Amino acid sequence: MLHEDVQLLPFTYRVMPQGFLVVNQAGEYLWLSRSDFDRLLSGNRERMGELYYRFKGKHLVVDDDDEELAVEMLATKLRTRKGYLKAFTSLHMIVATLRCNFRCDYCHASSSDRDRADTDMSWDTAKHVVNLIFESPSPAIKIEFQGGEPLLNWDLVEETIRYAEVVNRFAGRNLEFVICTNLTMVTPEMLTFCKKHRVSLSTSLDGPGQLHDLHRKRRDGGSGYETFRKKLDLTREYLGQDGCSALLTVTRDHLNRLPEVVDHYAELGFNGVFLRSLNPYGYAAANLNDLGYSPGEFLVAYKTALDYIIDMNFRGTPFVEYYAALMLQRILTPFATGFVDLQSPSGAGISGVIYDYNGDVYPADEARMLARTGDRKFCMGNVLDNSYEELFHGRLVQDLVHKSCVEVMPGCATCAYQIYCGADPVRYYAESGDVTGSRPDSGFCQKNKGIIDHIFELLLRNDNRLNNLFWAWITSRNLKDMEL
Ligand code: SF4
């Protein structure tokens, strides 16, 4: 029997110059013209005509006969997308020390002088941290050492890794270690240890020498770049070409020079770059007038750099822009993509957590920065005083989860990109004094919306070569292999 009226399932949409982009609750999308969008809204099967089957295939409409099955299928897809929530906290960042041999203009950690040993984490605190980490139910645990420069407290890093491995003999988790370092103090002995214990390194690279040194300043006044290059080679000798990844911080001085930065990353043998905008914390907040830029200025630079990277791939150099790759994965595949900085509810506390040198626990690195400036709103407690339940099931984390679901947040609730995007309650608080934030004034929102708009524009070109490149990025393959 043919029912004239069908039921609309919840969806969001965005009006673009190219038409109406309609997105269902599981992130599947459809481009519609104005008149086809009106047909959808009519809820009338006869008016929908042949389009009815497309609408049904995208879970935009349902009729009485299959309502239960269709809703169950949509729920399954949504559950798959949100799969990262099952594991609970898997990223555990440990601040081994606040000391650093650098004092970068944009440092989030507000690092301290090399002789400030009172900002080193003690062995007793580190042991408490590791014991607490293994109370997390997550089957995968990543322990990331941060600073300051964690290599300045190398003995603690080494002991903590050994201890975590012992604990893990009983816990049986998929355990991973990363050390975030400027590399300049790395030694063959450290690298031998890292190789043996399968520790990978993550470093900072801001471009060719002059640009790298511009805001990354040694406390002793010299250039860090030459040492960085030598130590990168040394690191690769021990850990292999992919044993050390690099992270870029885009300052005002980078905006017109991103292609140059991209070339340099490729020259040094990195497979890609994450074009990461500046976050307004720590020294970066104090130096915002010199380092900062508007979301619009960032977007212009981002699009130019992305075009450059796409062209570079077409010219035969495989290279990935990781933020675009993440978004493409979210737009084009049904899978869960855990990325603590961009998920709903926010990953703060429930996906990632940071233990300060004194044992204070924060749901995100940015929360630690706020505490450094005197605002301890996001301090979850201390590993020496509080139990796992008090820290992770306490009111603070519950409140962050409640208030960071984009599906119900003002502005986000009706946004077509909510399933691809996420919330950053700590940043919202830093910007507006409120963890829910205000979307029209949010640089975070403007940046994400602008990037996702651009990616949809690229997808709309329906260019075979470009689509192959995007799938190569999503599946970590070579464009050449995709074109065979
Ligand atoms: S932050 Fe902005 S782009 Fe992201 S879901 Fe909310 S309104 Fe949409």
XYZ file of C-alpha atoms and ligand atoms in Angstrom:
492
model
C 0.000 0.000 0.000
C 1.354 3.421 -0.945
C 1.199 6.008 1.864
C 0.997 9.528 0.624
C 2.820 11.068 3.568
C 6.171 9.965 4.874
C 7.888 10.895 8.074
C 10.968 13.106 8.019
C 13.876 11.947 10.153
C 16.016 14.583 11.879
C 18.612 16.238 9.640
C 20.544 19.480 9.426
C 21.310 21.537 6.343
C 23.479 24.364 5.108
C 22.612 26.774 2.336
C 25.611 27.204 0.060
C 25.933 29.013 -3.293
C 25.981 25.534 -4.892
C 22.684 24.430 -3.295
C 21.401 22.848 -0.093
C 23.763 20.520 1.709
C 21.611 18.138 3.762
C 23.295 15.963 6.408
C 21.630 13.118 8.284
C 22.316 12.183 11.894
C 25.007 9.699 10.896
C 26.938 12.255 8.801
C 25.790 11.062 5.344
C 25.050 13.957 3.029
C 23.166 14.920 -0.082
C 23.301 18.026 -2.292
C 19.875 19.308 -3.277
C 18.571 22.134 -5.403
C 16.068 24.554 -3.868
C 13.132 22.768 -5.495
C 14.348 19.301 -4.458
C 14.846 20.564 -0.916
C 11.230 21.788 -0.962
C 10.174 18.315 -2.119
C 11.947 16.794 0.852
C 10.287 19.226 3.260
C 6.850 18.502 1.802
C 6.909 15.050 3.405
C 4.717 13.972 0.502
C 5.810 10.886 -1.370
C 4.074 11.807 -4.561
C 5.810 15.205 -4.674
C 9.118 13.529 -3.944
C 8.753 11.266 -6.967
C 11.933 9.290 -7.723
C 13.801 11.386 -5.155
C 11.954 9.484 -2.441
C 14.373 6.546 -2.846
C 17.416 8.794 -2.518
C 15.933 10.421 0.563
C 15.191 7.030 2.032
C 18.684 5.743 1.250
C 20.145 8.677 3.171
C 17.815 8.156 6.164
C 16.086 11.477 5.624
C 12.608 9.981 5.381
C 10.940 6.859 6.646
C 7.502 5.346 6.056
C 5.340 3.392 8.456
C 6.345 -0.013 7.039
C 10.023 0.202 7.885
C 10.249 2.860 10.567
C 11.648 0.569 13.263
C 14.288 -0.971 11.017
C 15.354 2.352 9.518
C 15.725 4.035 12.891
C 17.687 1.055 14.216
C 20.036 1.226 11.212
C 20.567 4.955 11.704
C 21.250 4.369 15.403
C 23.838 1.698 14.515
C 25.618 4.107 12.175
C 25.634 6.809 14.834
C 26.974 4.359 17.437
C 29.774 3.392 15.031
C 30.713 7.045 14.527
C 30.797 7.644 18.256
C 32.807 4.466 18.873
C 35.617 6.516 20.448
C 33.382 7.006 23.503
C 33.427 3.303 24.391
C 37.054 3.224 25.478
C 37.102 6.194 27.883
C 40.404 7.979 28.579
C 43.226 6.615 26.446
C 45.586 9.603 26.052
C 47.490 10.359 29.278
C 49.901 13.284 29.130
C 52.525 13.622 31.839
C 54.356 16.897 32.454
C 57.783 15.589 33.447
C 59.052 19.114 34.157
C 58.273 22.723 33.395
C 61.957 23.421 32.782
C 62.979 24.125 29.226
C 66.128 25.147 27.367
C 63.881 27.198 25.062
C 61.473 30.035 25.704
C 59.221 30.075 22.643
C 57.037 33.130 22.102
C 53.907 30.978 21.773
C 54.721 28.452 24.506
C 51.492 27.058 25.965
C 53.207 25.618 28.965
C 54.700 28.896 30.225
C 57.952 26.983 30.720
C 60.446 27.758 33.480
C 64.240 28.308 33.611
C 66.590 25.331 33.316
C 67.637 25.573 36.968
C 64.074 25.460 38.366
C 64.315 21.824 39.502
C 61.360 22.491 41.826
C 59.184 22.201 38.699
C 60.299 18.597 38.039
C 57.824 15.803 38.674
C 58.990 13.599 41.561
C 59.258 9.819 41.319
C 56.566 9.397 43.996
C 54.133 11.533 41.976
C 55.005 9.707 38.744
C 54.271 6.344 40.356
C 50.870 7.572 41.527
C 50.179 8.850 38.009
C 51.006 5.495 36.403
C 48.896 3.567 38.920
C 46.004 5.891 38.186
C 46.451 5.614 34.407
C 45.995 1.860 34.574
C 42.687 2.279 36.392
C 41.304 3.628 33.127
C 39.190 0.949 31.400
C 40.601 1.834 27.984
C 42.157 -1.159 26.169
C 44.640 1.225 24.523
C 46.781 3.539 26.630
C 49.045 6.206 25.182
C 51.413 7.892 27.641
C 52.791 11.139 26.277
C 55.575 12.994 28.091
C 55.399 16.740 27.838
C 57.083 19.758 29.396
C 58.770 22.135 29.404
C 61.363 19.920 27.826
C 60.828 16.419 29.258
C 64.389 15.357 28.381
C 65.587 17.704 31.165
C 64.031 15.210 33.590
C 65.178 12.164 31.622
C 65.717 9.885 34.641
C 62.070 10.274 35.573
C 60.885 9.653 32.002
C 62.988 6.487 31.818
C 61.840 5.181 35.204
C 58.189 5.963 34.463
C 58.323 4.021 31.190
C 59.954 1.031 32.887
C 57.392 1.114 35.686
C 54.428 1.428 33.277
C 55.717 -1.595 31.367
C 55.858 -3.634 34.579
C 52.316 -2.613 35.544
C 51.174 -3.440 32.039
C 52.430 -7.019 32.295
C 49.349 -7.593 34.433
C 47.060 -4.992 32.856
C 47.662 -6.225 29.289
C 46.801 -2.969 27.534
C 47.923 -1.853 24.137
C 50.556 0.499 25.561
C 52.273 3.250 23.590
C 54.785 5.958 24.600
C 55.512 9.317 23.009
C 57.955 11.999 24.123
C 57.236 15.552 22.969
C 60.618 17.211 22.684
C 62.398 20.022 20.861
C 65.036 17.294 20.119
C 68.022 19.520 20.894
C 69.009 17.559 24.020
C 68.471 14.068 22.682
C 71.478 11.728 23.039
C 72.409 8.321 21.545
C 71.793 6.746 24.983
C 68.276 8.180 25.142
C 67.568 7.011 21.620
C 68.868 3.521 22.371
C 66.411 3.384 25.260
C 63.579 4.711 23.062
C 64.292 2.091 20.430
C 64.347 -0.706 22.953
C 61.094 0.403 24.582
C 59.384 1.404 21.326
C 59.013 5.044 22.291
C 58.311 7.480 19.478
C 59.193 11.174 19.493
C 57.120 14.164 18.538
C 58.845 17.451 17.853
C 58.153 20.989 16.667
C 59.177 22.324 13.285
C 58.099 25.781 12.170
C 59.732 25.845 8.747
C 63.142 26.645 7.258
C 65.894 27.922 9.608
C 65.008 31.614 9.834
C 61.284 30.923 10.283
C 61.864 28.066 12.713
C 64.079 30.252 14.908
C 61.845 33.313 14.693
C 59.592 32.381 17.616
C 61.361 29.296 18.938
C 64.080 30.901 21.055
C 66.850 29.253 23.034
C 67.287 30.563 26.538
C 71.045 30.841 25.882
C 70.358 33.075 22.870
C 71.693 30.841 20.052
C 69.876 29.368 17.045
C 68.065 26.100 17.676
C 67.594 25.111 14.054
C 71.054 23.729 13.254
C 71.035 21.540 16.375
C 67.479 20.464 15.550
C 68.562 19.302 12.076
C 71.496 17.303 13.428
C 69.372 15.730 16.140
C 66.601 14.888 13.708
C 69.132 12.941 11.626
C 70.444 11.252 14.763
C 66.921 10.337 15.884
C 66.138 8.790 12.506
C 69.358 6.782 12.639
C 68.015 5.047 15.738
C 64.221 5.154 15.356
C 63.846 5.089 11.592
C 62.396 7.680 9.243
C 58.967 7.670 10.913
C 60.231 7.500 14.501
C 59.773 11.226 14.954
C 56.757 13.282 13.854
C 56.682 17.079 13.740
C 54.103 19.687 14.639
C 53.819 23.175 13.159
C 52.490 26.239 14.954
C 51.189 28.822 12.499
C 51.984 32.369 13.640
C 51.267 35.638 11.810
C 54.722 35.337 10.203
C 53.750 32.000 8.642
C 50.544 33.122 6.966
C 52.152 34.115 3.653
C 54.868 31.489 3.824
C 53.007 28.205 4.275
C 54.019 26.783 0.857
C 57.647 27.369 1.873
C 56.964 25.526 5.150
C 55.310 22.669 3.272
C 58.331 22.384 0.946
C 60.624 22.263 3.943
C 58.621 19.524 5.635
C 58.788 17.501 2.418
C 62.535 18.182 2.008
C 63.141 16.844 5.510
C 61.233 13.672 4.638
C 58.012 14.255 6.581
C 54.945 12.701 4.958
C 52.617 15.562 5.763
C 51.841 18.552 7.911
C 49.035 19.560 10.233
C 48.271 23.216 9.507
C 47.490 24.093 13.097
C 46.388 27.556 14.102
C 47.695 29.318 17.172
C 45.905 28.650 20.454
C 45.476 31.625 22.780
C 47.113 30.244 25.923
C 50.287 30.754 27.938
C 52.877 33.063 26.341
C 50.846 32.938 23.098
C 48.034 34.854 24.823
C 50.471 37.491 26.082
C 52.058 37.848 22.612
C 48.821 37.673 20.644
C 49.261 41.128 19.068
C 52.527 40.045 17.445
C 51.702 36.409 16.719
C 47.938 36.290 16.203
C 45.575 36.724 13.262
C 41.865 36.576 12.547
C 40.086 33.309 11.606
C 39.520 34.851 8.147
C 43.248 35.461 7.663
C 44.000 31.893 8.747
C 41.431 30.477 6.337
C 42.907 32.347 3.360
C 46.369 31.012 4.228
C 45.020 27.498 4.893
C 43.235 27.273 1.542
C 46.296 28.560 -0.348
C 48.480 25.982 1.416
C 45.982 23.166 0.836
C 45.831 24.009 -2.885
C 49.625 23.996 -2.924
C 49.742 20.568 -1.236
C 47.163 19.135 -3.646
C 49.182 20.405 -6.592
C 52.367 19.016 -5.076
C 50.743 15.556 -4.950
C 49.647 15.890 -8.572
C 53.263 16.770 -9.457
C 54.387 13.478 -7.907
C 55.307 14.236 -4.278
C 53.030 12.360 -1.881
C 52.193 14.674 1.014
C 49.217 14.897 3.375
C 47.521 17.799 5.139
C 46.366 15.993 8.255
C 43.489 18.262 9.262
C 41.878 17.965 5.824
C 42.516 14.200 5.909
C 40.700 13.948 9.256
C 37.732 15.928 7.957
C 37.582 13.873 4.763
C 37.541 10.702 6.807
C 34.641 12.070 8.825
C 32.738 13.232 5.756
C 33.341 10.259 3.469
C 33.490 7.261 5.803
C 31.178 5.923 8.527
C 33.993 5.159 10.975
C 34.870 6.635 14.343
C 37.789 9.048 14.236
C 39.001 9.829 17.720
C 40.690 13.214 17.878
C 40.514 14.599 21.393
C 40.524 18.232 20.248
C 37.483 17.820 18.025
C 34.782 15.501 19.266
C 31.346 15.575 20.847
C 31.150 15.388 23.780
C 34.535 17.033 24.017
C 37.498 14.734 24.633
C 38.476 16.785 27.713
C 38.939 14.280 30.546
C 37.082 11.404 28.872
C 39.539 10.866 25.990
C 42.614 12.776 27.087
C 43.944 14.031 30.394
C 47.091 15.767 31.594
C 49.013 15.309 34.849
C 50.982 18.396 35.858
C 54.458 18.082 37.406
C 52.979 18.458 40.924
C 50.293 15.796 40.399
C 47.407 18.165 39.594
C 45.108 16.676 36.978
C 43.493 18.651 34.149
C 41.092 17.570 31.389
C 43.204 19.293 28.730
C 46.560 20.976 28.332
C 44.811 24.309 27.837
C 43.169 23.910 31.261
C 46.622 23.554 32.780
C 47.649 26.794 31.048
C 44.672 28.600 32.559
C 45.681 27.331 36.000
C 49.166 28.715 35.397
C 47.592 32.155 34.974
C 45.704 31.733 38.267
C 42.379 30.271 37.122
C 42.067 26.726 38.514
C 38.472 26.220 37.383
C 39.345 23.040 35.490
C 41.582 21.353 38.031
C 40.107 17.856 38.534
C 42.146 17.192 41.693
C 45.544 15.732 42.485
C 46.892 12.196 42.058
C 48.312 12.261 45.592
C 44.989 13.192 47.218
C 42.192 11.878 45.030
C 41.008 8.490 43.819
C 40.353 7.579 40.171
C 36.598 7.864 40.797
C 36.921 11.293 42.381
C 39.040 12.544 39.505
C 37.305 11.022 36.494
C 33.728 10.589 37.663
C 33.600 13.870 39.593
C 31.322 16.824 38.981
C 33.863 18.708 36.855
C 34.186 15.991 34.197
C 30.451 15.293 34.237
C 29.770 18.981 33.753
C 32.231 19.178 30.844
C 30.531 16.221 29.155
C 27.044 17.684 29.655
C 28.041 21.046 28.285
C 30.104 19.950 25.312
C 27.659 17.929 23.181
C 27.419 19.862 19.917
C 24.105 18.122 19.225
C 22.445 20.338 21.848
C 24.727 23.353 22.079
C 23.347 26.730 20.958
C 24.455 27.389 17.390
C 25.868 23.880 16.917
C 22.533 22.076 17.384
C 21.304 23.300 13.996
C 24.677 23.284 12.241
C 25.063 20.904 9.306
C 28.654 20.213 10.329
C 27.992 19.127 13.912
C 28.714 15.440 13.213
C 32.114 16.327 11.700
C 32.986 18.942 14.295
C 33.329 19.050 18.082
C 33.441 21.260 21.129
C 36.312 22.863 22.992
C 34.827 23.942 26.341
C 38.139 25.101 27.814
C 38.804 27.354 24.849
C 35.219 28.651 24.913
C 35.689 29.485 28.578
C 39.012 31.234 27.896
C 37.412 33.262 25.087
C 34.011 34.070 26.581
C 34.042 33.140 30.278
C 31.479 30.392 29.623
C 32.211 26.719 28.808
C 29.346 26.638 26.301
C 30.730 29.670 24.468
C 29.073 31.805 21.854
C 29.287 30.467 18.331
C 28.944 33.745 16.379
C 32.027 35.127 18.178
C 33.997 31.899 18.264
C 37.227 31.768 16.232
C 37.231 27.992 16.761
C 33.829 27.737 15.047
C 34.709 30.121 12.212
C 37.875 28.186 11.457
C 36.193 24.776 11.445
C 33.201 25.959 9.456
C 35.463 27.621 6.887
C 37.627 24.530 6.456
C 34.660 22.149 6.156
C 32.990 24.537 3.660
C 36.157 24.438 1.589
C 36.394 20.658 1.686
C 32.797 20.336 0.499
C 33.569 22.794 -2.295
C 36.492 20.604 -3.354
C 34.332 17.469 -3.211
C 31.678 19.180 -5.307
C 34.156 19.580 -8.155
C 33.695 15.861 -8.733
C 37.219 15.720 -10.058
C 38.374 12.101 -10.320
C 42.021 12.841 -9.622
C 41.214 14.982 -6.596
C 38.822 12.365 -5.236
C 41.514 9.708 -5.693
C 43.945 11.876 -3.774
C 41.460 12.331 -0.938
C 40.908 8.574 -0.736
C 44.667 8.072 -0.799
C 44.890 10.346 2.265
C 42.044 8.572 4.034
C 43.446 5.110 3.393
C 47.153 6.031 3.788
C 47.954 4.962 0.255
C 49.791 6.509 -2.670
C 47.897 8.489 -5.293
C 49.673 6.433 -7.946
C 48.263 3.198 -6.491
C 44.770 4.700 -6.441
C 45.050 5.572 -10.124
C 46.084 2.112 -11.301
S 31.550 24.807 16.288
Fe 30.661 25.874 14.532
S 31.128 24.546 12.774
Fe 31.367 23.314 14.641
S 29.347 22.360 14.964
Fe 29.372 24.235 16.165
S 28.419 25.771 14.799
Fe 29.072 24.022 13.517
